[in-house]
PDB file of C-alpha atoms in Angstrom:
ATOM      1  CA  MET L  12      -0.027  -0.218  -0.006  1.00 85.00           C
ATOM      2  CA  SER L  13       1.275   3.549  -0.721  1.00 89.00           C
ATOM      3  CA  ILE L  14      -0.091   6.912  -0.127  1.00 89.00           C
ATOM      4  CA  GLU L  15       1.082  10.097  -2.086  1.00 89.00           C
ATOM      5  CA  VAL L  16       0.352  13.545  -1.030  1.00 86.00           C
ATOM      6  CA  GLY L  17       0.731  16.749  -3.130  1.00 81.00           C
ATOM      7  CA  ASP L  18      -0.919  19.220  -5.427  1.00 80.00           C
ATOM      8  CA  ASN L  19      -4.299  19.278  -3.458  1.00 84.00           C
ATOM      9  CA  MET L  20      -4.646  15.567  -3.970  1.00 89.00           C
ATOM     10  CA  VAL L  21      -4.194  12.210  -2.220  1.00 89.00           C
ATOM     11  CA  ARG L  22      -3.366   9.044  -4.448  1.00 92.00           C
ATOM     12  CA  LEU L  23      -4.024   5.732  -2.699  1.00 91.00           C
ATOM     13  CA  SER L  24      -2.174   2.512  -4.443  1.00 93.00           C
ATOM     14  CA  VAL L  25      -2.709  -1.061  -3.318  1.00 90.00           C
ATOM     15  CA  GLU L  26      -1.114  -4.154  -4.827  1.00 91.00           C
ATOM     16  CA  ARG L  27      -1.958  -7.520  -3.823  1.00 88.00           C
ATOM     17  CA  LYS L  28      -0.468 -10.596  -4.908  1.00 88.00           C
ATOM     18  CA  SER L  29      -1.582 -14.300  -4.274  1.00 88.00           C
ATOM     19  CA  LYS L  30      -0.348 -17.610  -5.152  1.00 86.00           C
ATOM     20  CA  SER L  31      -1.716 -21.021  -5.092  1.00 83.00           C
ATOM     21  CA  LYS L  32      -0.397 -24.397  -6.007  1.00 81.00           C
ATOM     22  CA  LYS L  33      -1.292 -23.620  -9.742  1.00 84.00           C
ATOM     23  CA  VAL L  34      -2.154 -20.227 -10.072  1.00 87.00           C
ATOM     24  CA  GLU L  35      -0.528 -16.953  -9.318  1.00 89.00           C
ATOM     25  CA  SER L  36      -2.681 -13.716  -9.437  1.00 91.00           C
ATOM     26  CA  SER L  37      -2.158  -9.970  -8.816  1.00 91.00           C
ATOM     27  CA  ILE L  38      -4.772  -7.213  -8.190  1.00 92.00           C
ATOM     28  CA  SER L  39      -3.907  -3.736  -8.072  1.00 94.00           C
ATOM     29  CA  TYR L  40      -6.084  -0.560  -7.220  1.00 91.00           C
ATOM     30  CA  SER L  41      -5.497   3.190  -7.459  1.00 94.00           C
ATOM     31  CA  GLN L  42      -7.640   6.081  -6.204  1.00 93.00           C
ATOM     32  CA  VAL L  43      -7.369   9.924  -6.306  1.00 94.00           C
ATOM     33  CA  PHE L  44      -9.003  11.898  -4.109  1.00 91.00           C
ATOM     34  CA  SER L  45      -8.937  15.865  -3.639  1.00 91.00           C
ATOM     35  CA  ILE L  46      -8.098  17.391  -0.346  1.00 86.00           C
ATOM     36  CA  PRO L  47      -9.496  21.087   0.695  1.00 83.00           C
ATOM     37  CA  VAL L  48      -7.499  24.265   0.823  1.00 81.00           C
ATOM     38  CA  GLY L  49      -6.589  24.905   4.464  1.00 81.00           C
ATOM     39  CA  VAL L  50      -5.085  21.779   5.311  1.00 84.00           C
ATOM     40  CA  ASP L  51      -1.205  21.002   6.036  1.00 82.00           C
ATOM     41  CA  ALA L  52      -0.551  18.258   3.685  1.00 81.00           C
ATOM     42  CA  ALA L  53       3.015  17.952   4.887  1.00 82.00           C
ATOM     43  CA  LYS L  54       1.794  16.804   8.194  1.00 85.00           C
ATOM     44  CA  ALA L  55      -0.534  14.144   7.105  1.00 86.00           C
ATOM     45  CA  GLY L  56      -0.729  11.005   9.075  1.00 89.00           C
ATOM     46  CA  ALA L  57      -2.195   7.419   8.225  1.00 91.00           C
ATOM     47  CA  GLU L  58      -3.030   4.580  10.133  1.00 92.00           C
ATOM     48  CA  PHE L  59      -4.442   1.082   9.176  1.00 90.00           C
ATOM     49  CA  GLU L  60      -5.864  -0.695  11.937  1.00 92.00           C
ATOM     50  CA  TYR L  61      -8.610  -3.409  11.793  1.00 92.00           C
ATOM     51  CA  GLY L  62      -8.916  -3.502   8.181  1.00 88.00           C
ATOM     52  CA  VAL L  63      -9.502   0.366   8.133  1.00 92.00           C
ATOM     53  CA  LEU L  64      -7.533   2.927   6.682  1.00 89.00           C
ATOM     54  CA  SER L  65      -7.390   6.298   8.182  1.00 91.00           C
ATOM     55  CA  ILE L  66      -5.718   9.498   7.032  1.00 89.00           C
ATOM     56  CA  THR L  67      -5.849  12.678   8.836  1.00 89.00           C
ATOM     57  CA  PHE L  68      -4.902  16.103   8.035  1.00 87.00           C
ATOM     58  CA  PRO L  69      -4.633  18.798  10.210  1.00 87.00           C
ATOM     59  CA  LYS L  70      -5.641  22.434   9.700  1.00 84.00           C
ATOM     60  CA  ALA L  71      -2.818  24.596   8.175  1.00 80.00           C
ATOM     61  CA  GLU L  72      -2.013  27.570  10.294  1.00 78.00           C
ATOM     62  CA  VAL L  73      -3.851  30.691   9.122  1.00 74.00           C
ATOM     63  CA  LEU L  74      -1.503  33.781   8.422  1.00 64.00           C
ATOM     64  CA  LYS L  75      -2.653  36.631  10.775  1.00 68.00           C
ATOM     65  CA  PRO L  76      -3.149  39.894   9.162  1.00 74.00           C
ATOM     66  CA  SER L  77      -0.305  42.428   9.937  1.00 77.00           C
ATOM     67  CA  LYS L  78      -0.443  46.088   9.848  1.00 80.00           C
ATOM     68  CA  ILE L  79       1.904  48.138   7.511  1.00 82.00           C
ATOM     69  CA  GLU L  80       2.721  51.636   8.125  1.00 84.00           C
ATOM     70  CA  VAL L  81       1.879  54.271   5.567  1.00 86.00           C
ATOM     71  CA  LYS L  82       4.639  56.886   5.213  1.00 84.00           C
TER      72      LYS L  82
END
């Protein structure tokens, strides 16, 4: 399983291979999801537990407005 984050999107790719005595098979799956503006993709986290994949994105820090002195 691989997860790629960038350009306001998340790409999830999974590949599973199985072998039996006579047959070898491979299954692959890929899905792209868009992520909203305002999240910090660099601090994303993922956890796979009990067959459930959870991906978390913390909110990005909002830039506080600053005052500019007029001369």
